[in-house]
Short mmCIF file of C-alpha atoms and ligand atoms in Angstrom, two decimals:
data_model
loop_
_atom_site.label_atom_id
_atom_site.label_comp_id
_atom_site.label_asym_id
_atom_site.label_seq_id
_atom_site.Cartn_x
_atom_site.Cartn_y
_atom_site.Cartn_z
CA MET A 1266 86.35 76.88 114.27
CA VAL A 1267 88.97 75.44 116.62
CA THR A 1268 90.82 72.19 116.21
CA ASN A 1269 91.49 70.05 119.27
CA PHE A 1270 95.22 69.40 119.60
CA THR A 1271 95.09 66.83 122.39
CA GLY A 1272 98.32 66.30 124.25
CA LEU A 1273 100.09 69.50 123.20
CA GLN A 1274 101.34 72.04 125.71
CA PRO A 1275 101.35 75.77 124.85
CA GLY A 1276 104.33 76.58 122.65
CA GLN A 1277 105.25 72.91 122.22
CA GLU A 1278 107.25 72.33 119.04
CA ALA A 1279 107.41 69.43 116.61
CA GLY A 1280 109.84 66.55 117.20
CA GLU A 1281 113.41 66.72 115.97
CA GLU A 1282 113.26 63.74 113.60
CA ASN A 1283 114.32 64.65 110.08
CA ASN A 1284 114.00 61.49 108.05
CA LEU A 1285 112.60 62.31 104.65
CA VAL A 1286 111.54 58.81 103.73
CA GLN A 1287 109.29 58.43 106.78
CA GLN A 1288 106.26 60.62 107.08
CA MET A 1289 107.30 63.71 109.01
CA GLN A 1290 105.11 64.92 111.80
CA MET A 1291 103.99 68.52 111.83
CA VAL A 1292 102.45 70.10 114.91
CA PRO A 1293 101.10 73.64 114.73
CA ALA A 1294 102.20 75.83 117.62
CA LEU A 1295 99.31 76.44 119.98
CA ASP A 1296 99.85 80.20 120.35
CA ALA A 1297 99.67 80.51 116.56
CA VAL A 1298 96.49 78.43 116.47
CA GLN A 1299 94.99 80.85 118.97
CA ALA A 1300 96.21 83.91 117.04
CA LEU A 1301 94.58 82.53 113.91
CA ALA A 1302 91.27 81.72 115.58
CA SER A 1303 89.39 84.25 113.44
CA THR A 1304 91.03 82.99 110.24
CA THR A 1305 89.54 80.18 108.18
CA LEU A 1306 90.23 78.49 104.86
CA HIS A 1307 87.36 78.59 102.36
CA CYS A 1308 87.01 76.35 99.34
CA VAL A 1309 86.71 78.56 96.28
CA GLU A 1310 84.54 75.93 94.57
CA CYS A 1311 82.04 74.76 97.23
CA GLN A 1312 82.57 77.27 100.10
CA THR A 1313 83.33 74.59 102.72
CA MET A 1314 85.26 76.08 105.65
CA TYR A 1315 88.27 74.62 107.44
CA PRO A 1316 90.44 75.82 110.34
CA ALA A 1317 93.50 77.84 109.34
CA LEU A 1318 95.83 75.33 110.98
CA GLU A 1319 95.45 71.58 111.20
CA PRO A 1320 98.00 68.95 112.25
CA VAL A 1321 98.09 67.69 108.66
CA PRO A 1322 98.28 70.80 106.49
CA ARG A 1323 95.41 71.11 104.07
CA TYR A 1324 95.99 72.56 100.59
CA ARG A 1325 92.70 71.50 98.99
CA CYS A 1326 89.08 71.01 99.94
CA ASP A 1327 87.65 67.49 100.08
CA CYS A 1328 85.99 68.39 96.76
CA ASP A 1329 89.49 69.08 95.32
CA GLY A 1330 88.91 72.84 95.07
CA VAL A 1331 91.70 75.22 96.11
CA LEU A 1332 91.45 77.17 99.36
CA ASP A 1333 91.42 80.84 100.15
CA VAL A 1334 92.32 82.47 103.47
CA GLU A 1335 89.48 84.47 105.04
CA THR A 1336 90.20 86.72 107.98
CA ASN A 1337 87.55 88.47 109.98
CA PHE A 1338 89.28 91.84 110.37
CA GLY A 1339 86.45 93.30 112.39
CA ASN A 1340 86.18 90.77 115.17
CA ALA A 1341 89.84 89.92 115.52
CA ASN A 1342 90.61 92.94 117.63
CA LEU A 1343 88.02 95.41 118.75
CA HIS A 1344 90.55 98.24 118.76
CA GLU A 1345 91.18 97.79 115.09
CA PRO A 1346 89.20 99.24 112.22
CA GLN A 1347 86.07 97.43 111.08
CA THR A 1348 85.54 96.23 107.52
CA ARG A 1349 83.38 97.77 104.83
CA GLU A 1350 81.36 94.55 104.95
CA THR A 1351 80.55 94.98 108.63
CA THR A 1352 79.86 98.70 108.45
CA PHE A 1353 78.87 99.53 104.92
CA PHE A 1354 75.15 99.11 105.10
CA ASP A 1355 74.45 100.44 108.58
CA ASP A 1356 76.95 103.27 108.79
CA VAL A 1357 78.28 104.50 105.46
CA ASP A 1358 79.65 107.68 107.03
CA THR A 1359 82.25 105.92 109.17
CA LEU A 1360 83.93 104.16 106.28
CA PRO A 1361 86.23 107.04 105.25
CA SER A 1362 87.57 107.35 108.78
CA ILE A 1363 88.07 103.58 109.02
CA GLY A 1364 90.07 103.66 105.79
CA ALA A 1365 92.01 106.69 107.01
CA SER A 1366 93.05 104.92 110.20
CA TRP A 1367 94.40 101.94 108.23
CA ARG A 1368 96.30 104.26 105.88
CA GLN A 1369 97.74 106.20 108.79
CA ARG A 1370 98.90 103.02 110.48
CA PHE A 1371 100.70 101.79 107.36
CA ASP A 1372 102.18 105.23 106.61
CA GLU A 1373 103.58 105.51 110.15
CA ARG A 1374 105.21 102.12 109.81
CA ALA A 1375 106.70 103.00 106.42
CA SER A 1376 108.14 106.25 107.69
CA SER A 1377 110.06 104.91 110.68
CA PRO A 1378 113.61 103.91 109.68
CA PRO A 1379 114.62 100.36 110.63
CA ILE A 1380 117.11 100.29 113.49
CA TRP A 1381 118.86 97.04 114.36
CA SER A 1382 119.62 96.33 117.96
CA ILE A 1383 123.37 95.82 118.41
CA SER A 1384 123.10 92.89 120.76
CA THR A 1385 120.07 90.94 119.56
CA ASP A 1386 118.38 90.03 116.32
CA THR A 1387 115.07 91.82 116.43
CA ASN A 1388 112.35 91.18 113.92
CA LEU A 1389 111.89 94.46 112.11
CA LEU A 1390 108.44 93.77 110.78
CA ASP A 1391 107.73 97.35 109.77
CA ALA A 1392 110.81 97.31 107.50
CA SER A 1393 109.31 94.54 105.39
CA GLY A 1394 107.07 95.47 102.48
CA VAL A 1395 104.99 92.45 103.43
CA TRP A 1396 104.80 92.43 107.24
CA ARG A 1397 104.17 96.18 107.34
CA TYR A 1398 100.61 95.21 106.34
CA ARG A 1399 100.52 92.22 108.72
CA GLU A 1400 96.94 92.62 109.97
CA LEU A 1401 95.79 92.22 106.36
CA ILE A 1402 98.21 89.36 105.63
CA VAL A 1403 98.27 86.80 108.45
CA ARG A 1404 98.11 87.26 112.21
CA VAL A 1405 100.85 84.99 113.50
CA PRO A 1406 102.86 85.79 116.64
CA GLU A 1407 105.95 87.82 115.64
CA LYS A 1408 108.43 85.26 116.93
CA TYR A 1409 107.55 82.89 114.08
CA VAL A 1410 108.14 85.38 111.25
CA ILE A 1411 110.92 84.52 108.77
CA SER A 1412 111.71 87.72 106.86
CA ARG A 1413 114.75 89.04 104.94
CA PRO A 1414 113.02 91.67 104.91
CA GLU A 1415 111.45 91.80 101.44
CA GLY A 1416 109.39 94.18 99.32
CA ASN A 1417 110.00 97.95 99.24
CA THR A 1418 110.53 97.70 95.49
CA THR A 1419 110.63 100.72 93.21
CA LEU A 1420 107.59 102.08 91.42
CA TYR A 1421 109.16 103.72 88.35
CA PRO A 1422 107.27 106.55 86.64
CA VAL A 1423 107.68 105.72 82.93
CA GLY A 1424 104.73 107.39 81.17
CA MET A 1425 105.05 110.15 78.58
CA GLU A 1426 103.79 112.75 81.07
CA ASN A 1427 104.83 111.47 84.49
CA CYS A 1428 108.47 110.99 83.50
CA GLY A 1429 110.75 113.87 84.46
CA MET A 1430 113.93 115.26 82.86
CA GLY A 1431 116.10 112.73 84.64
CA ARG A 1432 114.23 109.81 83.10
CA ILE A 1433 114.46 110.38 79.38
CA GLY A 1434 115.45 106.74 78.86
CA HIS A 1435 112.56 105.42 80.94
CA ARG A 1436 110.13 107.59 78.99
CA GLN A 1437 110.71 105.36 75.96
CA ILE A 1438 108.64 102.72 77.75
CA GLY A 1439 105.70 105.13 78.00
CA VAL A 1440 106.08 106.01 74.33
CA TYR A 1441 106.11 102.31 73.40
CA ALA A 1442 103.01 101.65 75.53
CA GLY A 1443 101.22 104.80 74.33
CA LEU A 1444 100.49 105.91 77.91
CA ASP A 1445 100.75 109.33 79.56
CA ARG A 1446 100.67 108.25 83.21
CA PHE A 1447 102.32 104.90 83.56
CA PHE A 1448 104.28 103.21 86.39
CA LEU A 1449 106.30 100.01 86.48
CA LYS A 1450 106.53 98.18 89.80
CA HIS A 1451 109.84 96.28 89.70
CA GLU A 1452 109.42 93.17 91.80
CA GLY A 1453 112.77 91.92 90.50
CA GLU A 1454 114.25 94.16 93.22
CA ASN A 1455 113.19 91.68 95.92
CA PRO A 1456 115.96 89.82 97.83
CA THR A 1457 116.08 86.83 95.47
CA GLY A 1458 115.16 88.78 92.36
CA SER A 1459 111.45 88.08 91.94
CA PHE A 1460 108.03 88.80 93.40
CA LYS A 1461 108.01 85.28 94.87
CA ASP A 1462 109.75 86.47 98.05
CA ARG A 1463 106.57 88.16 99.23
CA GLY A 1464 104.57 84.95 99.27
CA MET A 1465 107.58 82.97 100.44
CA THR A 1466 108.20 84.95 103.63
CA VAL A 1467 104.63 84.12 104.66
CA GLY A 1468 104.79 80.52 103.40
CA VAL A 1469 108.01 79.74 105.28
CA THR A 1470 106.67 81.52 108.36
CA MET A 1471 103.68 79.17 108.27
CA ALA A 1472 106.05 76.21 107.81
CA HIS A 1473 107.82 77.46 110.96
CA VAL A 1474 104.50 77.69 112.80
CA MET A 1475 103.78 74.11 111.73
CA GLY A 1476 107.16 72.89 112.96
CA ALA A 1477 107.98 71.65 109.45
CA LYS A 1478 111.48 70.32 108.86
CA ALA A 1479 111.31 70.35 105.08
CA VAL A 1480 109.52 72.46 102.48
CA ALA A 1481 108.99 71.81 98.77
CA CYS A 1482 107.62 73.31 95.58
CA ALA A 1483 107.38 72.78 91.85
CA SER A 1484 108.79 75.71 89.95
CA THR A 1485 109.77 77.28 86.68
CA GLY A 1486 112.71 78.74 88.61
CA ASN A 1487 111.83 81.82 90.64
CA THR A 1488 109.74 80.10 93.31
CA SER A 1489 112.49 77.51 93.74
CA ALA A 1490 115.17 80.18 94.24
CA SER A 1491 112.99 82.00 96.74
CA LEU A 1492 112.08 78.81 98.62
CA ALA A 1493 115.74 77.78 98.75
CA SER A 1494 116.76 81.13 100.25
CA TYR A 1495 114.04 81.33 102.90
CA ALA A 1496 114.38 77.63 103.81
CA ALA A 1497 118.10 78.19 104.35
CA GLN A 1498 117.37 81.18 106.58
CA ALA A 1499 114.87 79.16 108.62
CA GLY A 1500 117.13 76.10 108.91
CA MET A 1501 114.74 73.89 106.93
CA ARG A 1502 115.48 71.51 104.12
CA GLY A 1503 114.38 72.83 100.72
CA ILE A 1504 113.37 70.45 97.93
CA VAL A 1505 112.38 71.77 94.51
CA PHE A 1506 110.89 70.02 91.49
CA LEU A 1507 111.87 71.57 88.17
CA PRO A 1508 110.93 70.85 84.55
CA ALA A 1509 114.24 69.45 83.23
CA GLY A 1510 115.94 71.74 80.73
CA ASN A 1511 113.34 74.48 81.07
CA VAL A 1512 114.69 76.61 83.88
CA ALA A 1513 116.91 79.66 83.26
CA GLY A 1514 120.53 79.02 84.27
CA GLY A 1515 120.68 81.78 86.87
CA LYS A 1516 117.60 80.50 88.67
CA LEU A 1517 118.94 76.96 88.90
CA ALA A 1518 122.37 78.16 90.02
CA GLN A 1519 120.77 80.35 92.69
CA THR A 1520 118.60 77.49 93.98
CA LEU A 1521 121.61 75.17 94.28
CA ALA A 1522 123.79 77.84 95.85
CA TYR A 1523 121.25 78.37 98.61
CA GLY A 1524 121.53 74.65 99.32
CA ALA A 1525 118.19 73.24 98.16
CA THR A 1526 117.85 69.78 96.66
CA ALA A 1527 116.84 70.18 93.01
CA VAL A 1528 114.89 67.32 91.45
CA GLN A 1529 114.65 67.66 87.67
CA ILE A 1530 111.47 66.10 86.29
CA GLU A 1531 111.29 64.54 82.86
CA GLY A 1532 108.20 66.52 82.04
CA ASP A 1533 106.88 70.06 82.17
CA PHE A 1534 105.91 72.35 85.06
CA ASP A 1535 102.39 70.93 85.17
CA ASP A 1536 103.81 67.43 85.70
CA ALA A 1537 106.12 68.74 88.42
CA MET A 1538 103.21 70.50 90.12
CA HIS A 1539 101.12 67.34 90.14
CA LEU A 1540 104.02 65.36 91.57
CA VAL A 1541 104.99 67.76 94.34
CA GLU A 1542 101.49 67.86 95.77
CA HIS A 1543 101.51 64.09 95.97
CA VAL A 1544 105.02 64.01 97.48
CA CYS A 1545 104.16 66.59 100.15
CA ASN A 1546 100.97 64.83 101.19
CA GLU A 1547 102.69 61.44 101.33
CA LEU A 1548 105.89 62.44 103.09
CA GLY A 1549 104.68 65.21 105.38
CA ILE A 1550 106.72 67.92 103.67
CA TYR A 1551 105.23 71.42 103.79
CA LEU A 1552 104.07 72.52 100.32
CA LEU A 1553 105.02 76.03 99.26
CA ASN A 1554 103.47 76.50 95.82
CA SER A 1555 100.74 79.11 95.54
CA LEU A 1556 98.35 76.20 96.02
CA ASN A 1557 99.23 76.94 99.64
CA PRO A 1558 96.74 79.71 100.44
CA PHE A 1559 99.11 81.54 102.80
CA ARG A 1560 101.55 82.22 99.96
CA VAL A 1561 98.80 84.11 98.18
CA GLU A 1562 98.28 86.22 101.34
CA GLY A 1563 101.91 87.33 101.24
CA GLN A 1564 101.76 88.20 97.56
CA LYS A 1565 98.84 90.53 98.28
CA ALA A 1566 101.45 92.93 99.68
CA ILE A 1567 102.44 93.90 96.11
CA GLY A 1568 98.99 95.42 95.80
CA PHE A 1569 99.10 97.20 99.18
CA GLU A 1570 102.56 98.59 98.51
CA ILE A 1571 101.56 99.92 95.09
CA LEU A 1572 98.57 101.69 96.64
CA GLN A 1573 100.74 103.18 99.38
CA GLN A 1574 103.34 104.37 96.85
CA LEU A 1575 100.53 106.09 94.94
CA ASP A 1576 99.43 107.80 98.16
CA TRP A 1577 96.40 105.50 98.30
CA GLN A 1578 94.99 106.76 94.98
CA ALA A 1579 93.99 103.56 93.19
CA PRO A 1580 95.23 103.32 89.59
CA ASP A 1581 92.75 102.67 86.76
CA TRP A 1582 94.55 99.51 85.65
CA LEU A 1583 96.93 96.95 87.09
CA VAL A 1584 98.62 94.79 84.44
CA LEU A 1585 100.72 91.68 85.11
CA PRO A 1586 102.02 88.48 83.46
CA ALA A 1587 100.05 85.32 84.26
CA GLY A 1588 101.16 81.71 84.53
CA ASN A 1589 99.96 79.67 87.51
CA LEU A 1590 97.65 82.64 88.34
CA GLY A 1591 98.71 83.03 91.97
CA ASN A 1592 99.77 86.62 91.47
CA THR A 1593 96.59 87.63 89.64
CA SER A 1594 94.61 86.11 92.51
CA ALA A 1595 96.71 87.82 95.17
CA ILE A 1596 96.84 91.35 93.79
CA GLY A 1597 93.14 91.25 92.93
CA LYS A 1598 92.34 90.11 96.46
CA ALA A 1599 94.48 92.90 97.94
CA PHE A 1600 92.57 95.54 95.97
CA ARG A 1601 89.23 94.00 96.93
CA GLN A 1602 90.14 94.04 100.62
CA ALA A 1603 91.57 97.57 100.44
CA TYR A 1604 88.30 98.68 98.89
CA GLN A 1605 86.17 96.87 101.47
CA LEU A 1606 88.17 98.44 104.29
CA GLY A 1607 87.73 101.93 102.86
CA ILE A 1608 91.47 102.25 102.21
CA ILE A 1609 90.79 103.09 98.54
CA ASN A 1610 87.68 104.50 96.90
CA SER A 1611 87.69 102.61 93.62
CA MET A 1612 88.72 99.18 92.38
CA PRO A 1613 91.46 99.05 89.75
CA ARG A 1614 90.74 96.89 86.71
CA ILE A 1615 93.11 93.92 86.39
CA ALA A 1616 94.62 92.79 83.08
CA SER A 1617 96.38 89.40 83.11
CA ILE A 1618 98.70 88.79 80.18
CA GLN A 1619 99.57 85.32 78.93
CA ALA A 1620 102.03 84.11 76.31
CA GLU A 1621 100.29 82.88 73.16
CA GLY A 1622 101.70 79.35 73.52
CA ALA A 1623 100.72 79.13 77.20
CA ASN A 1624 97.35 80.83 77.32
CA PRO A 1625 94.72 78.52 78.88
CA PHE A 1626 93.32 81.34 81.03
CA TYR A 1627 92.96 83.57 77.98
CA ARG A 1628 91.04 80.81 76.17
CA SER A 1629 88.68 80.43 79.10
CA PHE A 1630 88.22 84.20 79.28
CA MET A 1631 87.39 84.37 75.57
CA GLY A 1632 84.71 81.74 76.15
CA LYS A 1633 83.26 83.82 79.02
CA PHE A 1634 84.72 81.30 81.49
CA ALA A 1635 82.21 78.66 80.41
CA GLU A 1636 85.03 76.13 80.24
CA ARG A 1637 88.34 75.63 82.04
CA HIS A 1638 91.02 75.09 79.41
CA SER A 1639 94.45 73.52 79.66
CA VAL A 1640 97.15 73.45 76.98
CA HIS A 1641 100.56 71.95 76.35
CA ALA A 1642 102.60 75.08 77.07
CA GLU A 1643 105.32 76.46 74.77
CA THR A 1644 106.90 79.92 75.09
CA VAL A 1645 110.31 81.58 75.29
CA ALA A 1646 109.16 83.08 78.59
CA SER A 1647 109.99 79.96 80.60
CA ALA A 1648 108.69 81.41 83.89
CA ILE A 1649 105.12 81.39 82.54
CA LYS A 1650 105.35 78.18 80.53
CA ILE A 1651 102.36 76.70 82.35
CA GLY A 1652 99.43 74.92 80.72
CA ASN A 1653 97.12 74.10 83.64
CA PRO A 1654 97.15 76.93 86.19
CA VAL A 1655 96.38 75.92 89.77
CA SER A 1656 94.76 79.22 90.81
CA TYR A 1657 92.27 79.31 87.92
CA THR A 1658 89.12 79.79 90.04
CA ARG A 1659 90.68 82.39 92.35
CA ALA A 1660 91.92 84.38 89.34
CA ARG A 1661 88.66 84.08 87.46
CA ARG A 1662 86.91 85.74 90.40
CA VAL A 1663 89.43 88.59 90.26
CA ILE A 1664 88.93 89.20 86.54
CA GLU A 1665 85.15 89.06 86.86
CA GLU A 1666 84.77 91.29 89.90
CA SER A 1667 87.33 93.90 88.77
CA ASP A 1668 85.81 94.13 85.28
CA GLY A 1669 89.21 92.94 84.15
CA ILE A 1670 90.54 91.38 81.00
CA VAL A 1671 92.89 88.59 79.90
CA ALA A 1672 95.09 89.15 76.86
CA SER A 1673 97.49 86.97 74.91
CA VAL A 1674 100.77 88.12 73.32
CA SER A 1675 103.22 86.37 71.01
CA ASP A 1676 106.80 85.49 71.92
CA ALA A 1677 107.96 88.07 69.36
CA GLN A 1678 105.91 90.76 71.12
CA ILE A 1679 107.30 89.69 74.51
CA LEU A 1680 110.88 89.91 73.27
CA ALA A 1681 110.29 93.27 71.57
CA ALA A 1682 108.85 94.66 74.82
CA LYS A 1683 111.73 93.20 76.80
CA ALA A 1684 114.21 94.98 74.54
CA VAL A 1685 112.44 98.29 75.24
CA ILE A 1686 112.52 97.74 79.02
CA ASP A 1687 116.14 96.56 78.92
CA ARG A 1688 117.32 99.44 76.72
CA SER A 1689 115.61 101.95 79.01
CA GLY A 1690 118.08 100.89 81.69
CA ILE A 1691 115.49 99.21 83.90
CA GLY A 1692 115.60 95.66 82.53
CA CYS A 1693 113.54 92.57 83.39
CA GLU A 1694 113.24 88.87 82.66
CA PRO A 1695 111.29 87.68 79.59
CA ALA A 1696 108.04 86.74 81.39
CA SER A 1697 107.89 90.18 82.99
CA ALA A 1698 107.95 91.84 79.58
CA ALA A 1699 104.58 90.25 78.79
CA THR A 1700 103.22 93.11 80.92
CA LEU A 1701 104.42 95.79 78.50
CA ALA A 1702 103.55 93.74 75.41
CA GLY A 1703 100.03 93.33 76.79
CA ILE A 1704 99.63 96.99 77.68
CA ARG A 1705 100.73 98.05 74.19
CA GLN A 1706 98.17 95.70 72.67
CA LEU A 1707 95.37 96.84 75.00
CA VAL A 1708 96.11 100.53 74.29
CA GLU A 1709 96.11 99.83 70.54
CA ARG A 1710 92.77 98.04 70.90
CA GLY A 1711 91.35 101.02 72.81
CA VAL A 1712 90.68 98.94 75.94
CA ILE A 1713 93.13 101.00 77.99
CA LYS A 1714 92.85 104.74 77.26
CA HIS A 1715 96.09 106.69 76.81
CA ASP A 1716 95.29 109.02 79.72
CA GLU A 1717 94.32 106.35 82.25
CA ARG A 1718 96.64 105.69 85.20
CA VAL A 1719 98.27 102.33 84.67
CA VAL A 1720 100.61 100.25 86.85
CA GLY A 1721 102.45 97.33 85.24
CA VAL A 1722 104.24 94.69 87.31
CA LEU A 1723 107.73 93.54 86.32
CA THR A 1724 107.89 90.23 88.13
CA GLY A 1725 111.58 89.33 87.87
CA THR A 1726 115.09 90.65 87.39
CA LEU A 1727 117.02 90.72 84.12
CA LEU A 1728 119.97 88.97 85.74
CA LYS A 1729 118.79 85.37 86.07
CA ASP A 1730 118.25 84.69 82.37
CA SER A 1731 121.27 85.91 80.43
CA LYS A 1732 120.27 84.14 77.22
CA THR A 1733 116.68 84.87 76.22
CA GLY A 1734 116.19 88.12 74.35
CA ILE A 1735 119.70 89.42 75.04
CA PRO A 1736 122.09 89.89 72.07
CA GLN A 1737 124.60 87.05 72.35
CA ASP A 1738 126.95 88.14 69.59
CA SER A 1739 128.04 91.50 70.98
CA GLY A 1740 129.92 90.65 74.11
CA GLY A 1741 132.05 93.78 73.66
CA ILE A 1742 134.61 94.64 71.04
CA VAL A 1743 138.26 93.80 71.67
CA VAL A 1744 140.68 96.53 70.56
CA LYS A 1745 144.26 97.58 71.06
CA PRO A 1746 144.62 100.06 73.97
CA THR A 1747 145.11 103.10 71.73
CA ILE A 1748 143.01 106.21 71.15
CA ASP A 1749 143.03 105.58 67.38
CA ALA A 1750 141.57 102.10 67.80
CA VAL A 1751 138.79 103.44 70.01
CA ARG A 1752 138.09 106.36 67.65
CA SER A 1753 137.68 104.07 64.65
CA ILE A 1754 135.32 101.79 66.61
CA LEU A 1755 133.13 104.74 67.68
CA GLU A 1756 133.09 106.10 64.11
CA ALA A 1757 131.97 102.68 62.86
CA ILE A 1758 129.12 102.57 65.43
CA GLU A 1759 127.89 106.03 64.44
CA ALA A 1760 128.06 105.33 60.70
N1 F0G B 3137 106.63 86.23 86.11
C1 F0G B 3137 107.63 85.52 86.63
C2 F0G B 3137 109.02 86.08 86.54
C3 F0G B 3137 107.40 84.28 87.24
O1 F0G B 3137 108.40 83.59 87.76
C4 F0G B 3137 106.07 83.79 87.29
C5 F0G B 3137 105.78 82.50 87.90
C6 F0G B 3137 105.05 84.58 86.74
C7 F0G B 3137 105.37 85.79 86.17
C8 F0G B 3137 103.62 84.16 86.76
O2 F0G B 3137 103.06 84.30 88.03
O3 F0G B 3137 102.32 81.96 88.34
O4 F0G B 3137 101.53 83.77 89.86
O5 F0G B 3137 100.72 83.65 87.51
N2 F0G B 3137 106.65 81.69 88.29
C9 F0G B 3137 106.40 80.46 89.03
C10 F0G B 3137 107.71 79.87 89.49
C11 F0G B 3137 105.51 79.51 88.34
O6 F0G B 3137 107.78 78.64 89.70
O7 F0G B 3137 108.67 80.59 89.69
P1 F0G B 3137 101.83 83.36 88.47
#
């Protein structure tokens, strides 16, 4: 499907006007339109197809359903591996070699050290834990890519058996979970401290392709910080809509420091989400919530990177916290595509964990997805305080096709799990700890077996929220600078 962009010359960019109150014109670059010719947007509700790029960006189907990026890997470049879909039925034998060639390509890229040219700024795509997998993410010409780079986060072995002598502290997490072979993927190690950077590098790249002058999102804090950083890098205006009083101090400070305009909404995240979609459509600002299907494509890289770090041996389970459900959708899609391409031989089961006071997806799951629930959200884990998740249908597909599960944990369980992760020396933000709380519950229920290989995602850093779940009364003990004073303090601690 090709859109006719009458009047545009190859490479022509959008106009320079930057007036936010007038509708801003976006014009997709023609070379990017051509590069994305084999990519379409599919409605997840009614399957209608749209071109990947249109002069007015499309975030929803005419039926209101959300959109999903579909790339035809096979036809895009004849020299590249074919998909399981195109080969599976007629030539089963070739699939292992197709998968092997993808793995080899990604391993070669991961093993070459990034070298910056002294005189020019080169785009080191292979150094990014997102763009390393670019054929499976989005095929835009390199010159448009806006990358820090991001990704390359640590996969910590924390199980009772896969934790060596040098990780005695980390092993406590495996003991708490009741798992022998357990890994934590710490996405808080991304440039702005959360997994959001992976979707954001792709989202802002697409804004660049579109010639957008301003980008916006609604956020519980991490998306806004990420947007602000990447918008600053790209020279775009960042505008974020936040639920007033419900964003951790560090996230707000970070967003403002990067120079974004923060609009505090008298309402919750769901109100902010509703508003930002309206604002973007009315004012021609490029929307960067995970409603934007390209953000989901970038977040898939968490899944690819986990598989690569496990030497392409798929884990039995992937467990993650769930709010707006973009991440559940993205990681599930990554595993599905890796399986279809023969990169892995089995599909991991996905477990999405919600906070008890913000668990609409869990309610729908418990009713076998007969009904889509929404709730008025309440939880100490402000990042996942979301009552009406946008990516419901995408995530439902992931849970159903991966034989997955949705669980619900209390705030007390989240904070207890956070204390275990923090005290191990790894640390994470409250929402991330829902992962460990959920795993502990699922192991206790016998859903996850103690000897299965499990990867849990920690979505954000400890550093942005210095209040929730961190002892506030022990900011250090003040003593006289004498050995006796120190000795008596240490004796008191041991007593
Ligand atoms: N963990 C953290 C730390 C988050 O910031 C979020 C979402 C989630 C988990 C849930 O991920 O929405 O893809 O299901 N934060 C968004 C934000 C809503 O605005 O920063 P999800």
